[in-house]
Amino acid sequence: MSENTPRRMVPEDLYRLKTVMTPRISPDGEKCVYSVQWVDQESEKKFSNFWMAEVNGLAPLQFTVGNHVDASPQWSPDGGVIAFLSNRGSSEKPAQLFRISPSGGEARQMCDFPGSIEKFLWSPDGSKILLVAIKTDDDTLAREADEKKRKLGVVSRTYDRVRFKYDGIGFLSHEVTHLWLLDTETGTLEQLTGHALYADKDPAWSPDGQRVIFVSNRSDRPDFHPANDDLYTIDLVSRELRKVITPIGLKQSPSFSPDGKWIAYFGVEGEYTWHETNHLWLIPADGSVPPVNLLRGTDYTCASSTLNDTGSAEQMPPTWAPNSEVIYFQVDYHGSSKVMGVKITDRSLFDVIGEGGIAGSFHFSDDHAVMSFTYGDQRHLPEVYTQFCSTRSTHQISHHNDEFLAELDLGHTEEIWFKGPDGNDLQGWVLYPPQFDPQKQYASILEIHGGPTAQYGNAFMHEFYTLAANDLVVYYTNPRGGTGYGDAHCKAIWGDWGNRDYADLMAWVNLIADKPFIDQRRMGVTGGSYGGYMTVWIIGHTNRFKAAVSQRCVSNLTSMWGSSDGNWVFQQIFGNKTPFEDVEVFWKHSPIAYIGNAKTPTMIIHSENDLRCPIEQSEQVFVALKYLDVPTEMVRFPDESHGLSRNGRTDRRVMRLKSMQRWFNQYL
């Protein structure tokens, strides 16, 4: 192979990928700062630094350096300071808040918060910064202060709440997230909220800087009524707390209009609403009339959940135009994540960044003359772009992955719309391997997404390209139960996993199997999380696949109850009864109930620190297959969470992909 001949993707290419994130344009629209994450292969650690670009000028230049994590850059309102989170003070402790001049120089720590800062927001006049943060609990502080106790580690943990662990974090602090005010001149911290039971999140400033609005669930038993979110405002002078009356349901990201008259927020209506699409709501700031759903009757989902394994697109809060008449927001729709606008006077909708890719982190200059955002698609990793709003002219300003991508032959992808078994419209994609020859026959892999409330689509998937590089046709679809196609599509499997979703997947398999280039004797299947659920369901209901790889699966809904970090909430899907009230419905919809029918050679992949779908879910499948003498292996990854395939340690991500390749090569 010559130097100029494109090569195929390999698992180790994960070390080459640069994750471009969180672009923020300066208030005057002249500069854009953003973060680039990279992997140090020797230490297997991920670091991120800032880059700075002139919107109308030269190529971006690296702005911060060092083996640490610089994240979440935010310009001060006057553009004179960039605040950001960084672990540059200590890689062993939570990130702290720093400030740096846009012209460069040394960064200066702004405060020493005794815990973890999750989010921060400048006040309109720049004199304060609002923190969303969680204090380190007393037990942990006492242990860290005593050298002997620190070396011995935790002796025991005692909890009196069911929310005591979370995937990717581990066991939770006894503290919850609250709001704090930081004086930017003195560094003084003042706690705004502090109830021991009620967590506070997603704050926003009023335009005059006199009030803060935020989301909090202050029901009697918030752990058992997770959808009872409410909006609250707090007056920063009187400290008066006021509840904004809204329908029951999950809420996020409230945002004041620039004239202070309106509040926009994302939310769903109802307490048991996993299948409801997240919509954009509008309410007068004085609460004088009930909120209205600006997207009622549409199939749009206010989210940025198109699945990929190279960095998720940041979802931004509802963003107001300066005239308080238009709101900008992101939606998942037909495999894309796009940016839209809505005029609040007549609810007319229009695209700002349309279909075809994944848009994230959109952010405007003060006058809305220019917008920065990330954008990627099936063949391009996300990079930073700008759009001049008057002309809609778009320019790519970062190129961190161009050289890497230029080396590769990725094959090509075809989008296919087809009819499901009930006449329902379904969308799918076929990834053809490099140098595809339609006269040959190929082995194939059905990929099934997790969620189920998510979507596959126009995002770059390293895993898919790595499998296709082995001369496999990779095909994937969005069966009923996912997002991006409206409420009816999403709610079709509510209370009935394994029925319509399975039928949709088999209709897709039948369509692809009939292609002349598909070898029906060499068809494989894989999926993770809910996709793992469906993989195990499939091997218990059909023997048409010659190999399967189940990843981080759900197999037994009965034992999942109480052991997952979601603990009891899965019962909402199946009639909202516990297993000890209706064990039959849990068992009926558990793939393990049908595992006795399985004959498909199946590899089981799971992370040992998966708290979302505990590893016992896969252990049951592995033991059952061994008992049945069905060819199987279990590949376990220590110290990894449910998100291994997306954000795990890179050498383990590489081994995961090599294990999948090996299994499919052996049996296909």
XYZ file of C-alpha atoms in Angstrom:
668
model
C 0.000 0.000 0.000
C 1.432 3.364 -1.006
C 1.637 6.329 1.347
C -1.265 8.035 -0.402
C -3.582 5.020 -0.402
C -6.362 5.532 2.170
C -6.323 2.989 4.955
C -9.151 1.508 7.005
C -10.196 2.469 10.512
C -8.666 0.488 13.381
C -9.548 0.416 17.099
C -6.291 2.233 18.004
C -7.474 5.267 16.043
C -9.297 6.285 19.190
C -5.943 7.718 20.286
C -5.928 9.996 17.241
C -9.354 11.538 17.722
C -9.590 15.094 19.041
C -12.842 15.998 20.774
C -13.771 19.619 20.048
C -16.194 21.076 22.587
C -17.932 24.100 24.113
C -17.164 26.949 21.704
C -18.103 30.346 23.136
C -18.063 33.478 21.036
C -16.984 36.742 22.640
C -19.650 39.370 23.415
C -18.385 41.559 20.553
C -18.379 38.612 18.140
C -14.702 38.929 17.254
C -13.192 35.868 18.977
C -14.196 32.315 19.778
C -12.689 30.168 22.532
C -13.222 26.427 22.645
C -11.854 23.257 24.231
C -9.994 20.363 22.600
C -9.702 17.043 24.436
C -6.862 14.660 23.638
C -5.513 11.371 24.964
C -2.019 10.857 26.314
C -1.383 7.248 25.271
C 1.462 6.682 27.729
C -0.581 7.562 30.817
C -4.008 6.705 29.318
C -5.280 10.024 30.665
C -7.491 12.540 28.880
C -6.563 16.216 28.952
C -8.144 19.294 27.420
C -6.843 22.745 26.563
C -8.369 25.893 25.104
C -7.881 27.227 21.606
C -8.701 30.763 20.452
C -9.852 31.810 16.991
C -10.371 35.197 15.373
C -13.801 34.967 13.787
C -12.694 36.985 10.737
C -9.016 36.168 10.906
C -6.328 33.542 11.098
C -6.445 29.878 12.043
C -7.031 29.085 15.727
C -4.073 29.142 18.109
C -3.640 27.082 21.239
C -4.553 29.326 24.177
C -3.800 27.159 27.240
C -1.299 24.328 27.581
C -0.478 21.580 30.030
C -1.476 18.096 31.090
C -4.646 19.074 32.879
C -8.318 19.555 32.065
C -9.469 23.068 31.150
C -13.227 23.090 30.525
C -16.378 25.209 30.236
C -14.991 28.587 29.125
C -17.350 31.537 29.735
C -16.714 35.150 28.698
C -17.424 37.912 31.191
C -20.177 40.284 29.990
C -17.603 42.971 29.048
C -15.395 40.427 27.264
C -12.415 41.225 29.456
C -12.131 37.883 31.253
C -12.668 34.202 30.481
C -13.721 32.128 33.482
C -13.337 28.361 33.312
C -13.133 25.168 35.326
C -9.804 23.380 35.663
C -8.024 20.756 37.709
C -4.691 22.522 37.144
C -4.495 23.191 40.888
C -4.673 19.471 41.717
C -5.570 16.538 39.501
C -6.647 14.591 42.607
C -9.301 17.110 43.678
C -12.435 18.509 42.011
C -11.914 21.232 39.406
C -11.939 24.812 40.638
C -12.937 28.096 38.992
C -10.197 30.106 37.280
C -9.990 33.320 35.266
C -7.673 34.366 32.456
C -7.343 37.378 30.184
C -8.359 36.783 26.531
C -4.967 38.215 25.584
C -3.240 35.428 27.532
C -1.082 35.325 30.631
C -1.332 33.307 33.796
C -4.674 31.936 34.949
C -5.751 32.885 38.469
C -7.944 30.794 40.756
C -11.114 32.688 41.688
C -12.162 30.742 44.785
C -11.497 27.589 46.742
C -14.845 25.820 46.791
C -15.024 22.912 49.273
C -16.499 20.454 46.784
C -17.403 20.072 43.113
C -18.559 22.903 40.853
C -20.929 21.569 38.196
C -21.830 24.789 36.392
C -21.336 28.542 36.651
C -22.885 31.690 35.165
C -21.696 35.313 35.094
C -24.169 37.906 36.376
C -25.275 40.473 33.763
C -22.963 43.145 35.232
C -20.042 40.768 35.786
C -19.801 41.445 39.522
C -20.990 37.981 40.566
C -20.779 34.405 39.356
C -23.548 31.955 40.180
C -22.323 28.451 40.985
C -24.173 25.142 40.894
C -22.085 23.091 43.270
C -22.089 20.254 45.757
C -20.093 20.383 48.953
C -17.857 17.528 49.978
C -19.597 15.818 52.889
C -18.205 15.919 56.417
C -17.144 12.252 56.487
C -15.004 12.676 53.392
C -13.435 15.914 54.642
C -12.570 14.293 57.961
C -10.973 11.313 56.215
C -8.934 13.523 53.875
C -7.676 15.581 56.829
C -6.328 12.506 58.642
C -3.375 10.807 56.896
C -4.025 7.404 58.461
C -7.749 7.449 57.640
C -6.964 8.613 54.130
C -4.641 5.670 53.565
C -7.083 3.144 55.027
C -9.986 4.451 52.964
C -13.710 4.171 53.564
C -14.709 1.932 56.467
C -18.460 1.884 55.802
C -21.231 3.861 54.139
C -24.643 4.598 55.626
C -27.550 5.945 53.584
C -31.167 6.734 54.284
C -32.098 7.725 50.701
C -32.609 5.434 47.715
C -30.603 7.814 45.524
C -27.214 6.821 46.896
C -25.215 5.961 43.769
C -24.924 7.174 40.202
C -23.236 5.640 37.196
C -19.949 7.283 36.297
C -19.710 8.885 39.739
C -20.062 6.031 42.204
C -21.495 6.386 45.686
C -22.993 9.820 46.184
C -22.203 12.449 48.748
C -24.707 13.056 51.523
C -24.830 16.623 50.223
C -26.913 17.708 47.214
C -26.356 20.413 44.596
C -27.116 23.972 45.677
C -26.658 27.517 44.402
C -23.825 29.768 45.526
C -22.843 33.368 44.736
C -19.219 34.280 44.148
C -18.111 37.914 44.362
C -15.694 38.263 41.431
C -13.630 40.976 43.143
C -13.292 39.621 46.676
C -13.673 35.893 46.035
C -16.303 35.717 48.781
C -18.745 32.805 48.544
C -22.350 33.035 49.721
C -24.745 30.080 49.749
C -28.160 30.879 48.233
C -29.969 27.573 48.728
C -29.225 24.830 51.202
C -32.023 22.412 52.070
C -30.535 19.016 52.945
C -33.123 17.105 50.869
C -33.761 19.290 47.833
C -31.251 19.570 44.999
C -31.226 22.752 42.915
C -30.129 22.898 39.266
C -30.226 24.750 35.935
C -30.188 28.360 37.204
C -30.386 31.481 35.065
C -30.117 35.204 35.816
C -32.875 37.717 35.235
C -31.700 40.418 32.795
C -31.492 43.028 35.586
C -29.416 40.702 37.769
C -31.874 40.983 40.663
C -33.323 37.477 40.507
C -32.258 33.934 39.783
C -34.552 31.228 38.456
C -33.790 27.542 38.937
C -35.293 24.031 38.902
C -35.889 22.034 42.076
C -37.965 19.043 43.117
C -39.326 19.964 46.541
C -41.967 17.282 46.879
C -42.280 15.300 50.107
C -40.398 12.302 48.672
C -38.392 13.565 45.686
C -36.617 10.218 45.234
C -39.988 8.577 44.562
C -41.468 11.472 42.575
C -38.582 12.369 40.255
C -40.808 14.216 37.780
C -42.127 16.704 40.348
C -39.837 19.489 39.183
C -40.852 23.084 39.750
C -39.430 26.458 38.795
C -38.431 28.835 41.577
C -37.176 32.393 41.579
C -35.132 33.908 44.375
C -34.867 37.662 44.911
C -31.215 38.447 45.608
C -32.068 41.466 47.751
C -34.917 40.171 49.918
C -34.025 36.464 49.480
C -37.731 35.808 48.884
C -38.342 32.450 47.221
C -41.282 32.239 44.796
C -42.651 29.177 43.068
C -43.637 29.602 39.417
C -46.782 27.546 38.821
C -46.293 25.041 36.008
C -47.718 21.612 35.106
C -46.230 18.590 36.830
C -43.350 17.075 34.890
C -39.609 17.078 34.346
C -38.152 20.508 33.596
C -34.808 21.926 32.613
C -32.983 25.092 31.567
C -35.362 27.986 32.374
C -34.362 31.223 30.653
C -35.586 34.811 31.065
C -36.324 36.892 27.974
C -34.097 39.999 27.606
C -37.036 42.272 28.485
C -37.721 40.218 31.617
C -41.344 39.516 30.699
C -41.120 35.825 29.797
C -39.580 32.570 30.931
C -38.857 29.753 28.492
C -37.957 26.237 29.587
C -37.753 22.651 28.354
C -40.106 20.103 29.839
C -42.703 17.386 29.596
C -46.148 17.256 31.165
C -47.059 14.400 33.473
C -45.401 12.299 36.159
C -44.774 9.072 34.219
C -43.598 10.479 30.937
C -40.554 8.633 29.633
C -42.288 8.361 26.278
C -43.274 12.034 26.048
C -41.103 14.262 23.882
C -39.273 17.101 25.603
C -40.809 20.360 24.392
C -40.262 24.117 24.666
C -42.599 25.925 27.055
C -43.332 29.611 27.611
C -44.798 31.353 30.654
C -45.081 35.021 31.699
C -42.424 35.843 34.279
C -45.127 36.990 36.696
C -46.946 33.659 36.357
C -50.179 35.435 35.476
C -51.277 32.753 32.998
C -50.366 29.056 32.654
C -47.435 28.070 30.428
C -48.002 27.071 26.805
C -46.209 24.358 24.855
C -44.733 26.101 21.815
C -44.115 22.786 20.030
C -47.406 21.018 20.693
C -48.441 18.927 17.714
C -44.923 18.626 16.282
C -42.562 15.648 16.202
C -39.624 17.683 17.478
C -37.755 16.605 20.618
C -35.825 19.323 22.453
C -32.661 17.331 22.998
C -29.236 16.594 21.628
C -29.180 12.842 22.073
C -28.136 11.475 18.686
C -25.869 8.634 19.712
C -22.180 8.522 18.885
C -18.907 7.404 20.471
C -16.787 10.492 19.773
C -18.241 13.164 22.076
C -21.859 14.169 22.630
C -23.185 17.499 21.375
C -23.777 19.995 24.187
C -27.421 20.977 24.582
C -27.895 24.692 25.167
C -30.727 26.335 27.133
C -33.496 28.183 25.307
C -31.706 31.199 23.865
C -33.583 34.442 23.293
C -33.101 36.924 20.465
C -32.318 40.463 21.711
C -35.852 41.612 20.797
C -37.462 38.982 23.080
C -39.572 37.729 20.174
C -37.636 34.641 19.035
C -36.275 31.636 20.951
C -33.523 29.392 19.579
C -33.200 25.751 20.632
C -31.928 22.327 19.552
C -34.058 19.397 18.457
C -33.490 15.747 17.598
C -35.318 14.970 14.378
C -34.988 12.115 11.898
C -31.442 11.202 12.881
C -30.171 14.777 13.028
C -29.685 17.265 15.843
C -30.468 20.687 14.473
C -30.945 24.261 15.712
C -34.325 25.897 15.236
C -36.052 29.143 16.090
C -39.637 29.907 17.047
C -41.435 33.241 16.963
C -43.434 33.497 20.167
C -46.085 35.735 18.593
C -47.390 33.149 16.120
C -45.354 30.019 17.049
C -43.921 29.805 13.531
C -40.844 27.608 13.305
C -37.750 27.897 11.140
C -34.402 26.129 10.779
C -31.158 27.840 11.718
C -28.964 24.768 11.220
C -30.926 22.119 9.359
C -30.859 18.341 8.944
C -27.881 16.294 7.877
C -25.634 16.396 10.919
C -25.279 17.066 14.634
C -25.212 20.676 15.871
C -24.262 21.549 19.431
C -23.074 24.346 21.720
C -24.638 27.148 19.653
C -23.785 30.543 21.146
C -24.390 34.117 19.940
C -22.536 37.384 20.193
C -24.408 40.031 22.188
C -25.965 41.580 19.073
C -26.680 38.179 17.503
C -24.680 39.163 14.450
C -22.632 35.965 14.605
C -23.076 32.523 16.150
C -20.548 29.812 16.971
C -21.402 26.110 17.206
C -20.025 22.598 16.807
C -21.071 20.517 13.850
C -20.272 17.027 12.646
C -21.893 14.334 10.546
C -21.422 10.682 9.633
C -18.107 11.345 7.887
C -16.779 14.311 9.857
C -15.958 14.637 13.531
C -17.386 17.723 15.248
C -15.491 20.956 14.643
C -16.175 24.630 15.401
C -18.129 26.714 12.915
C -19.441 30.259 12.796
C -22.541 31.582 11.099
C -23.155 35.222 10.241
C -26.802 35.532 11.084
C -27.853 38.164 8.537
C -26.632 36.127 5.568
C -26.625 32.623 7.095
C -23.129 32.189 5.652
C -21.288 29.456 7.548
C -17.540 29.012 7.986
C -15.522 26.197 9.527
C -12.906 27.673 11.856
C -11.316 24.565 13.399
C -9.766 21.588 11.615
C -8.351 19.434 14.403
C -9.369 16.112 12.813
C -8.943 16.893 9.120
C -5.468 15.359 8.741
C -6.504 12.165 10.514
C -9.702 11.743 8.484
C -7.842 12.342 5.240
C -5.897 9.105 5.848
C -9.020 6.944 5.929
C -11.287 5.098 3.579
C -14.556 5.003 5.539
C -16.672 3.296 2.896
C -20.009 4.970 2.237
C -23.414 5.192 3.923
C -26.893 4.940 2.434
C -30.031 6.253 4.132
C -33.181 4.154 3.661
C -36.784 4.910 4.651
C -39.017 1.849 4.814
C -42.321 0.597 6.168
C -42.496 -1.206 9.475
C -44.775 -4.168 10.216
C -47.710 -1.900 11.119
C -47.284 0.418 8.144
C -45.207 2.752 10.295
C -42.455 4.824 8.707
C -38.932 3.886 9.781
C -35.525 5.307 8.953
C -32.319 3.313 8.695
C -28.772 3.487 7.389
C -26.441 0.989 5.731
C -22.677 1.449 6.076
C -20.878 -0.279 3.217
C -17.278 -1.360 3.817
C -14.363 0.285 2.002
C -13.981 -0.857 -1.620
C -17.460 -2.374 -1.515
C -18.207 -4.652 -4.479
C -21.957 -5.198 -5.071
C -21.155 -8.421 -6.921
C -19.809 -10.035 -3.760
C -21.625 -11.279 -0.675
C -20.759 -9.857 2.734
C -21.246 -10.741 6.362
C -23.284 -8.124 8.208
C -23.887 -6.648 11.656
C -27.157 -5.253 12.981
C -26.359 -2.475 15.493
C -29.129 -1.666 18.021
C -29.090 1.594 19.955
C -29.552 2.052 23.690
C -32.015 4.246 25.519
C -34.505 3.370 24.233
C -35.309 7.101 24.217
C -32.476 8.101 21.880
C -31.692 7.891 18.174
C -29.043 6.778 15.751
C -28.368 8.965 12.776
C -26.054 11.477 11.210
C -23.227 11.227 13.750
C -19.696 9.894 13.418
C -19.443 6.366 14.881
C -15.905 5.066 15.235
C -17.260 1.636 16.241
C -19.254 1.279 13.030
C -16.275 2.210 10.849
C -14.027 -0.185 12.770
C -16.436 -3.069 12.137
C -16.954 -2.110 8.493
C -13.177 -2.090 8.035
C -13.323 -5.887 8.441
C -15.456 -6.166 5.294
C -18.719 -6.167 7.252
C -21.886 -4.393 6.183
C -23.122 -2.484 9.240
C -26.765 -1.477 9.322
C -28.816 0.343 11.942
C -32.252 1.871 12.383
C -34.445 3.696 14.895
C -37.234 1.304 15.887
C -40.271 2.444 17.780
C -39.443 3.492 21.313
C -36.803 6.047 20.360
C -36.829 9.802 19.985
C -36.749 12.006 16.907
C -40.028 10.852 15.359
C -42.710 12.170 17.690
C -44.743 10.959 20.653
C -46.541 8.088 18.890
C -43.261 6.540 17.773
C -41.699 6.911 21.211
C -44.652 5.683 23.279
C -45.373 2.654 21.058
C -43.364 0.324 23.340
C -44.434 1.857 26.653
C -45.179 -1.100 28.900
C -44.376 -3.536 26.095
C -40.643 -3.852 25.478
C -39.760 -6.689 23.110
C -42.880 -6.459 20.964
C -43.144 -3.611 18.442
C -39.466 -2.728 18.800
C -38.501 -6.324 18.002
C -40.938 -6.378 15.070
C -39.429 -3.173 13.658
C -35.905 -4.548 13.970
C -36.859 -7.801 12.233
C -38.535 -5.865 9.415
C -35.252 -3.993 8.947
C -33.261 -7.249 9.048
C -35.576 -8.797 6.443
C -35.142 -5.780 4.178
C -31.351 -5.910 4.393
C -31.159 -9.717 4.191
C -32.883 -9.616 0.813
C -30.100 -7.484 -0.674
C -28.059 -9.567 -3.118
C -24.777 -8.572 -1.475
C -25.822 -9.917 1.970
C -24.769 -13.438 2.927
C -27.741 -14.629 4.986
C -25.592 -17.360 6.530
C -23.283 -14.763 8.133
C -25.451 -12.227 9.925
C -24.497 -10.861 13.357
C -26.119 -8.586 15.926
C -24.901 -6.315 18.707
C -26.128 -3.519 20.934
C -25.511 -1.906 24.285
C -27.716 -1.076 27.284
C -31.265 -1.232 25.896
C -29.542 -2.406 22.712
C -28.044 -5.177 24.863
C -31.543 -5.942 26.132
C -32.713 -6.339 22.537
C -29.658 -8.436 21.620
C -30.400 -10.925 24.403
C -34.107 -10.779 23.521
C -33.253 -11.597 19.909
C -31.114 -14.668 20.671
C -34.000 -15.980 22.782
C -36.539 -15.479 19.971
C -34.703 -16.343 16.747
C -31.698 -18.345 15.579
C -31.185 -16.478 12.312
C -28.076 -14.678 13.594
C -24.832 -16.635 13.578
C -23.089 -14.484 16.191
C -24.070 -11.905 18.784
C -22.304 -9.501 21.118
C -24.372 -8.279 24.062
C -22.999 -5.152 25.722
C -23.920 -3.740 29.175
C -27.279 -5.440 28.834
C -30.518 -5.486 30.774
C -31.604 -9.109 31.017
C -33.731 -9.456 34.157
C -36.070 -6.580 35.000
C -36.893 -8.183 38.337
C -33.325 -8.114 39.642
C -32.722 -4.758 37.915
C -35.317 -3.268 40.275
C -33.449 -1.796 43.231
C -29.956 -2.697 42.035
C -29.570 -0.100 39.266
C -28.777 3.523 40.045
C -32.262 4.134 38.656
C -33.389 1.642 41.329
C -37.208 1.541 41.258
C -38.046 3.884 38.345
C -38.143 1.206 35.624
C -41.437 0.025 37.082
C -43.043 3.169 35.625
C -42.702 1.623 32.183
C -44.502 -1.577 33.166
C -47.665 -0.453 34.925
C -45.891 1.315 37.811
C -46.061 -1.703 40.091
C -43.149 -3.262 41.938
C -41.941 -6.808 41.226
C -43.405 -7.924 44.527
C -46.782 -6.587 43.364
C -46.695 -7.903 39.770
C -43.691 -10.121 39.111
C -45.326 -11.613 36.012
C -45.092 -8.414 33.969
C -41.414 -7.959 34.857
C -40.617 -11.561 33.961
C -42.638 -11.483 30.735
C -40.532 -8.594 29.450
C -37.186 -9.946 30.694
C -34.917 -11.484 28.019
C -33.584 -13.995 30.549
C -37.029 -15.621 30.591
C -36.437 -16.805 27.009
C -32.725 -17.597 27.193
C -33.485 -21.341 27.142
C -34.208 -20.994 23.419
C -30.802 -19.479 22.626
C -28.342 -21.218 20.305
C -26.447 -18.196 18.936
C -22.750 -17.930 19.906
C -22.777 -14.828 22.090
C -20.021 -12.710 23.595
C -20.976 -10.820 26.767
C -19.289 -7.448 27.415
C -19.835 -5.509 30.628
C -18.090 -2.978 32.867
C -17.587 -3.993 36.470
C -18.510 -0.529 37.787
C -21.662 -0.224 35.681
C -24.263 1.177 38.069
C -26.929 1.774 35.412
C -27.196 -1.832 34.256
C -25.359 -3.770 36.992
C -22.983 -6.473 35.816
C -25.158 -9.171 37.385
C -27.480 -8.619 34.411
C -24.780 -9.956 32.090
C -23.590 -12.594 34.546
C -27.017 -14.209 34.434
C -26.871 -14.397 30.635
C -23.317 -15.740 30.635
C -24.062 -18.476 33.174
C -27.269 -19.436 31.358
C -25.473 -19.760 28.017
C -22.692 -21.820 29.583
C -25.313 -24.047 31.210
C -26.972 -24.493 27.806
C -23.588 -25.244 26.210
C -23.966 -22.321 23.823
C -20.589 -20.865 22.782
C -19.994 -17.775 24.918
C -17.328 -15.636 26.510
C -17.586 -12.862 29.071
C -15.299 -9.838 28.714
C -15.232 -7.705 31.868
C -13.717 -4.242 32.192
C -12.580 -3.214 35.687
C -13.087 0.331 36.991
C -15.348 1.254 34.062
C -18.902 2.553 34.089
C -21.900 2.149 31.773
C -20.313 4.666 29.388
C -17.197 2.633 28.550
C -17.804 2.730 24.785
C -18.068 6.530 24.810
C -15.769 7.819 27.539
C -13.926 4.896 29.107
C -10.159 4.595 29.356
C -8.905 4.398 25.806
C -6.950 1.141 26.060
C -10.096 -0.530 27.402
C -12.185 0.957 24.600
C -9.657 -0.446 22.132
C -9.801 -3.892 23.752
C -13.594 -3.834 23.683
C -13.570 -3.248 19.922
C -10.892 -5.885 19.337
C -12.951 -8.384 21.328
C -15.994 -7.677 19.146
C -13.916 -8.008 15.975
C -12.452 -11.289 17.157
C -15.864 -12.778 17.969
C -17.456 -11.771 14.704
C -14.411 -12.901 12.721
C -14.614 -16.290 14.422
C -18.313 -16.945 13.831
C -19.087 -14.960 10.672
